[in-house]
Tab-separated table of C-alpha atoms in Angstrom:
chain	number	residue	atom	x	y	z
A	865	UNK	CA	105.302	191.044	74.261
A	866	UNK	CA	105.677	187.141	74.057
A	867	UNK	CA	107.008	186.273	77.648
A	868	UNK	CA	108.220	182.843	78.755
A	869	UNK	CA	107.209	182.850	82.370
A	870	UNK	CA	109.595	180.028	84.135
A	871	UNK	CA	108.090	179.752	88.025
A	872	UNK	CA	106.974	176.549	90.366
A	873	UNK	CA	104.741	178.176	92.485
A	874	UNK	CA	101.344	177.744	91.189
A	875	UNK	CA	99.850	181.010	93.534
A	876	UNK	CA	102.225	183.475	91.995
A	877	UNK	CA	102.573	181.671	88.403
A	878	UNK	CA	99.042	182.420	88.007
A	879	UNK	CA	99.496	186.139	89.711
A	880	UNK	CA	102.018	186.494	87.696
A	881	UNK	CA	99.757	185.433	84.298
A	882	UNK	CA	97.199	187.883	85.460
A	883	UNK	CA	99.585	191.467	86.012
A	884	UNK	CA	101.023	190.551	82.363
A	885	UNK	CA	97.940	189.756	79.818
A	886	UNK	CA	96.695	192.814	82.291
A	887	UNK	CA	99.465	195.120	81.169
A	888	UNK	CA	98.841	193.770	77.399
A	889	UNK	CA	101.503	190.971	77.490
A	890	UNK	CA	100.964	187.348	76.468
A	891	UNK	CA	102.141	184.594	78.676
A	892	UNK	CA	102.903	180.985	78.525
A	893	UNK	CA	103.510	179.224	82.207
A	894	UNK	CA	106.461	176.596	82.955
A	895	UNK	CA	107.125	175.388	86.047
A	896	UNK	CA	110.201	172.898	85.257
A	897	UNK	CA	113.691	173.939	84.767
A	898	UNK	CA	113.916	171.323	81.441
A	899	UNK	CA	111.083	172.014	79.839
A	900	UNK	CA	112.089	175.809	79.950
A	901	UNK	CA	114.992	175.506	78.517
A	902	UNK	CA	113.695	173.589	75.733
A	903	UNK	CA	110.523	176.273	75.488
A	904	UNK	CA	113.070	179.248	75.262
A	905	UNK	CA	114.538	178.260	71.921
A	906	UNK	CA	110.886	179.173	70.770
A	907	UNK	CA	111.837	182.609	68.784
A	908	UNK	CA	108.025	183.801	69.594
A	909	UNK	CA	108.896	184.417	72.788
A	910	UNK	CA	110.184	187.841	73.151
A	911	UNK	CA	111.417	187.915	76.881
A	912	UNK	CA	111.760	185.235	79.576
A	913	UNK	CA	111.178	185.909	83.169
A	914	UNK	CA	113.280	183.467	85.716
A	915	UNK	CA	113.074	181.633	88.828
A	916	UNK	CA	116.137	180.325	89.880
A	917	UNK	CA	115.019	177.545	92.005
A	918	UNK	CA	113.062	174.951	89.907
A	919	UNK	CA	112.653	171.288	89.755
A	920	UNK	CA	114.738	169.633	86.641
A	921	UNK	CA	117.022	171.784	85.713
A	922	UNK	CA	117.904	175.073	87.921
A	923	UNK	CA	117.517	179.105	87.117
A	924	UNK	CA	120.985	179.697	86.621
A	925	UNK	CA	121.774	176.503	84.183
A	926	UNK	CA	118.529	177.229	82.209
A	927	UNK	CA	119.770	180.850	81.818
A	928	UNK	CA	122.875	179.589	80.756
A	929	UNK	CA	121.507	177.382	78.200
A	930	UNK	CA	119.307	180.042	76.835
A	931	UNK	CA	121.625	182.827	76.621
A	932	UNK	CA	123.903	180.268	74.926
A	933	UNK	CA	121.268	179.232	71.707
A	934	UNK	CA	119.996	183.012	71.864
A	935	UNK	CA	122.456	185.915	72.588
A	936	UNK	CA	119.890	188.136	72.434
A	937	UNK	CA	117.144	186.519	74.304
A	938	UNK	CA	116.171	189.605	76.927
A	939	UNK	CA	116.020	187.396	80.798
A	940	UNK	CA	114.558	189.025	83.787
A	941	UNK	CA	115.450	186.726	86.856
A	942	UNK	CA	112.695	186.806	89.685
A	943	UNK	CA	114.042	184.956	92.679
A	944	UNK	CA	113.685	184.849	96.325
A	945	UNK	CA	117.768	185.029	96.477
A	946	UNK	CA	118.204	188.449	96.786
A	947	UNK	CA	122.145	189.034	98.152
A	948	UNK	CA	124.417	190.624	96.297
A	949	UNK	CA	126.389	187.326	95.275
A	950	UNK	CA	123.322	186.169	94.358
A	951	UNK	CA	122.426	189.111	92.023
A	952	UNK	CA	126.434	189.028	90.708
A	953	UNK	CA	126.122	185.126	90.153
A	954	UNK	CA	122.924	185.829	88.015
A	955	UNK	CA	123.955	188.705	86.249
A	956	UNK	CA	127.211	187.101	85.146
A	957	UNK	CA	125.663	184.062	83.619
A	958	UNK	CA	123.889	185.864	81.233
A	959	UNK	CA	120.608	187.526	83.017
A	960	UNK	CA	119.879	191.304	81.469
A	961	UNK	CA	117.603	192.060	85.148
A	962	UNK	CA	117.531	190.935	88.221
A	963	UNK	CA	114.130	191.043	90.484
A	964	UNK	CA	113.974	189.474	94.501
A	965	UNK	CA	110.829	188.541	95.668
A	966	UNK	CA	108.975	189.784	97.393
A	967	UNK	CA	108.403	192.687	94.280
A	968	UNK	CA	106.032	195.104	93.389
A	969	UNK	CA	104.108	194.615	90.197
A	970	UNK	CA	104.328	198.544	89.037
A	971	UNK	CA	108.294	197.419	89.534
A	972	UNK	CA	108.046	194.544	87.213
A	973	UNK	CA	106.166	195.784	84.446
A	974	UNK	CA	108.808	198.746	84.627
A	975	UNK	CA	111.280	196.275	84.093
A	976	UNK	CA	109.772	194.402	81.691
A	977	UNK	CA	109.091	197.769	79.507
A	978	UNK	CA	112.663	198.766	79.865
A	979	UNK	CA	113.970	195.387	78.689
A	980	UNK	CA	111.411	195.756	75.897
A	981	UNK	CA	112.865	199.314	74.734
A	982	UNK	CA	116.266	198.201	74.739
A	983	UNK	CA	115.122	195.637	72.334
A	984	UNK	CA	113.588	197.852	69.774
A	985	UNK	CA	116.242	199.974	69.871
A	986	UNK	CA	119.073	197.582	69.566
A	987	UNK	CA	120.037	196.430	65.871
A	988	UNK	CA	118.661	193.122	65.056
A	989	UNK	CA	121.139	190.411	64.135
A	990	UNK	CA	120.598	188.319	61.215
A	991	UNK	CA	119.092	184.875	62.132
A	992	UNK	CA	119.706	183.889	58.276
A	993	UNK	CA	123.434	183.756	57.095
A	994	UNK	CA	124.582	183.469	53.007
A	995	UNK	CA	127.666	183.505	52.406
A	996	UNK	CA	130.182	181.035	49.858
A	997	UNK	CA	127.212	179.456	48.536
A	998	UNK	CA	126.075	178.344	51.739
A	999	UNK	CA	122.454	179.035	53.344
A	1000	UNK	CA	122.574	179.559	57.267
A	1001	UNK	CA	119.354	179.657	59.370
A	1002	UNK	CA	120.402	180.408	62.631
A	1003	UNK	CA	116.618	180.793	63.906
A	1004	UNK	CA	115.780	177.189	62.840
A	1005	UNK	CA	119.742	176.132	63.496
A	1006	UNK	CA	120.010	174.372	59.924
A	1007	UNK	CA	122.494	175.112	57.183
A	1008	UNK	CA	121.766	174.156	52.915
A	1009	UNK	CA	124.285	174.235	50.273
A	1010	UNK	CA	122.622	173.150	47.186
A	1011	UNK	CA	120.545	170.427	47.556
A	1012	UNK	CA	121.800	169.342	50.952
A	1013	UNK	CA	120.554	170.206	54.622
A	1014	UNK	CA	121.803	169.765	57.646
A	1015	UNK	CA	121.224	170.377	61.442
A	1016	UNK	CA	122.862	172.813	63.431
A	1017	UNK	CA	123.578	172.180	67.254
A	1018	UNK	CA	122.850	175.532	68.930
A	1019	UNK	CA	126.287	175.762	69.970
A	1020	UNK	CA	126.862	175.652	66.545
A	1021	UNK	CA	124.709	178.162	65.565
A	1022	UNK	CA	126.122	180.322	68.524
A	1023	UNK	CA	129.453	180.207	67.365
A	1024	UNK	CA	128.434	181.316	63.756
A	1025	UNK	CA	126.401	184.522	65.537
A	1026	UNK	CA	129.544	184.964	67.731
A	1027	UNK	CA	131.723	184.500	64.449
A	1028	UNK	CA	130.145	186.891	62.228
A	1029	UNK	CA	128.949	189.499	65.157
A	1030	UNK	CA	132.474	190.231	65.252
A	1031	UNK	CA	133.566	189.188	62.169
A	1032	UNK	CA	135.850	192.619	62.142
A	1033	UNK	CA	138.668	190.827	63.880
A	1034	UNK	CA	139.809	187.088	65.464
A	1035	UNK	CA	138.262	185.968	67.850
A	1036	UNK	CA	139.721	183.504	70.455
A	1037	UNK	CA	139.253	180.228	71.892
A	1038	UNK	CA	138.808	181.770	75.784
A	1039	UNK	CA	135.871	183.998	74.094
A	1040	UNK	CA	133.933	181.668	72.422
A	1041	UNK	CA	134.424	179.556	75.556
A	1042	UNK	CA	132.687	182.419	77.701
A	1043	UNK	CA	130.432	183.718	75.578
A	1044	UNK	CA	129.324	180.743	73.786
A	1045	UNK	CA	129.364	178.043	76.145
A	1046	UNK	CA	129.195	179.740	79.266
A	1047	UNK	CA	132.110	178.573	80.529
A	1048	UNK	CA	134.620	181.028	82.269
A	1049	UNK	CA	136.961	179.081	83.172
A	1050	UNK	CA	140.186	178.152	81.169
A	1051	UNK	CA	139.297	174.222	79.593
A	1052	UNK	CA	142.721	172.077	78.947
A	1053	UNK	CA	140.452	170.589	76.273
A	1054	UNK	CA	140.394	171.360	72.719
A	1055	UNK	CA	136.801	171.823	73.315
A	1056	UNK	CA	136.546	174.591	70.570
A	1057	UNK	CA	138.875	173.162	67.826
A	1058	UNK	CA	137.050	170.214	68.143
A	1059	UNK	CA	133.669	172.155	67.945
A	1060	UNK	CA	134.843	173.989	64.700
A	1061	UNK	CA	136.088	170.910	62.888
A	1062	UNK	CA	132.443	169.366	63.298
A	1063	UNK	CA	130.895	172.637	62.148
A	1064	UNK	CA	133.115	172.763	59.106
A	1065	UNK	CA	131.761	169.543	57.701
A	1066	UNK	CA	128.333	170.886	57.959
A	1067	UNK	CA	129.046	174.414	56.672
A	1068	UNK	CA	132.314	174.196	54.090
A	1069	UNK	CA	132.689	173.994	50.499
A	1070	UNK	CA	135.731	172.081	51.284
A	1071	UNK	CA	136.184	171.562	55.288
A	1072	UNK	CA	139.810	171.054	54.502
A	1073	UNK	CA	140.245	174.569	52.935
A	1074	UNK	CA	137.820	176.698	55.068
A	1075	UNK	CA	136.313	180.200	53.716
A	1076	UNK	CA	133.759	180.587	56.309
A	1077	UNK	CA	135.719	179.763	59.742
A	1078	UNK	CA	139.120	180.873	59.090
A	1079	UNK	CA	141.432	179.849	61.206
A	1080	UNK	CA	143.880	182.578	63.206
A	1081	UNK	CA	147.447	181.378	63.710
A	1082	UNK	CA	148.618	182.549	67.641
A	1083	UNK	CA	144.896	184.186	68.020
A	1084	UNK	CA	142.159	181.422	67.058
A	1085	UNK	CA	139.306	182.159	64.659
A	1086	UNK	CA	137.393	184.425	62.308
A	1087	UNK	CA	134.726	184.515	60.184
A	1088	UNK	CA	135.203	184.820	56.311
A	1089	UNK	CA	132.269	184.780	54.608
A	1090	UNK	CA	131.566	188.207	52.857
C-alpha cells in the first residue's frame, strides 16, 4: 500500500518508514498537521496513519478534513493519548483504527492489513459522476458540461458522493452537516442551503430548475441524476 505517514518525531517517523517498506508498503513522511492535510487529498495514497499532536494543524482537525474530501480514505490514528475519551473522540471524527503508543510493530502491520482487506472488499464508489449532460470528477473535484469547466471545493465534491451514495432517499440538512462537514452539532445557519445554491451554479443545466440536487420539501435534499 501507499501510506501517508503524519508523525513529528523524527526517531519513530523514520522507525516507522523502516517496519512499512519492510512489510512491502511505501511511505511518504509528514511531520506538520497542514501540510498533511493538504498531502491526503493525494488519491495515491491508499491509507494514512495519524498522530494527533502535530505542529500546524492538529490530529483530530486533519482527520476531520480528510475524512471530509475522502469518505473513504482508510485512517489509523497512532497517538500517545490512549484513554478511552481519547479513543471515542478519535473514532467519532472519522478515524477507522485507533493505535496508543507505545505499540508493537507485529500490532501495526496487523492493523494496517486489516484496514487494507476491508478496502478490497468494500465496493468502490465512483470518483467520476455523468449524469444530465454534466461530467463530475470527484477525484480531481472539477465538473464539465460542454465546453465549460469548473472547480469543485471538496465540500462540494463531498456533498455530491454523500448525494448520490444515498441517492435512494432524501437526505437532510443535519446529515450532510455530520457527515460532510464534520460538524455534529445543530448550526442556526443556512450553512447547507447556502452550500447547495453555490454548487448548483457549477453543476446545473439551469440552477433555477435543478435535476441533479433536488430539493426535499420538510426533509432537505436528494440527488436526481439517473
Amino acid at each position: 500500500m501507499n501510506i501517508l505517514v503524519v508523525e513529528d518525531d523524527p526517531l519513530l517517523r523514520q522507525g516507522l518508514v523502516d517496519l512499512l517498506a519492510g512489510a512491502g508498503h511505501e511511505a511518504r513522511l509528514v511531520s506538520d498537521g497542514r501540510e498533511a492535510a493538504t498531502a491526503g487529498l493525494d488519491p495515491a495514497f491508499e491509507l494514512v496513519v495519524l498522530d494527533l499532536s502535530l505542529p500546524g494543524l492538529d490530529g483530530l482537525e486533519v482527520c476531520r478534513r480528510l475524512r471530509r474530501a475522502r469518505p473513504g480514505l482508510p485512517i489509523l490514528m497512532l497517538t500517545a493519548r490512549g484513554s478511552e475519551d481519547d479513543k471515542v473522540r478519535g473514532l467519532k471524527t472519522g478515524a477507522d483504527d485507533y493505535l496508543a503508543k507505545p505499540f508493537g510493530a507485529r500490532e501495526l502491520l496487523a492493523r494496517i492489513d486489516a484496514l487494507r482487506r476491508r478496502i478490497e472488499s468494500a465496493p468502490a464508489e465512483p470518483e467520476v459522476i455523468e449524469a444530465d449532460g454534466c461530467h463530475l470528477d470527484l477525484g480531481r473535484c472539477e465538473a464539465r458540461r460542454g465546453g465549460r469547466r469548473v472547480a469543485l471545493t471538496a465540500l462540494e465534491a463531498g456533498m455530491i458522493r454523500w448525494l448520490h451514495r444515498h441517492r435512494a432517499r432524501a437526505v437532510t440538512r443535519d446529515e450532510l452537516l455530520e457527515h460532510v462537514w464534520g460538524v455534529r452539532a445543530r448550526l442556526e445557519t443556512r450553512t447547507v442551503d447556502m452550500a447547495i445554491v453555490a454548487l448548483r451554479r457549477k453543476i446545473e443545466r439551469d440552477p433555477r430548475r435543478p435535476r441533479l440536487v433536488r430539493s426535499v420539501k420538510g426533509v432537505g435534499y436528494a440527488w436526481g441524476g439517473a
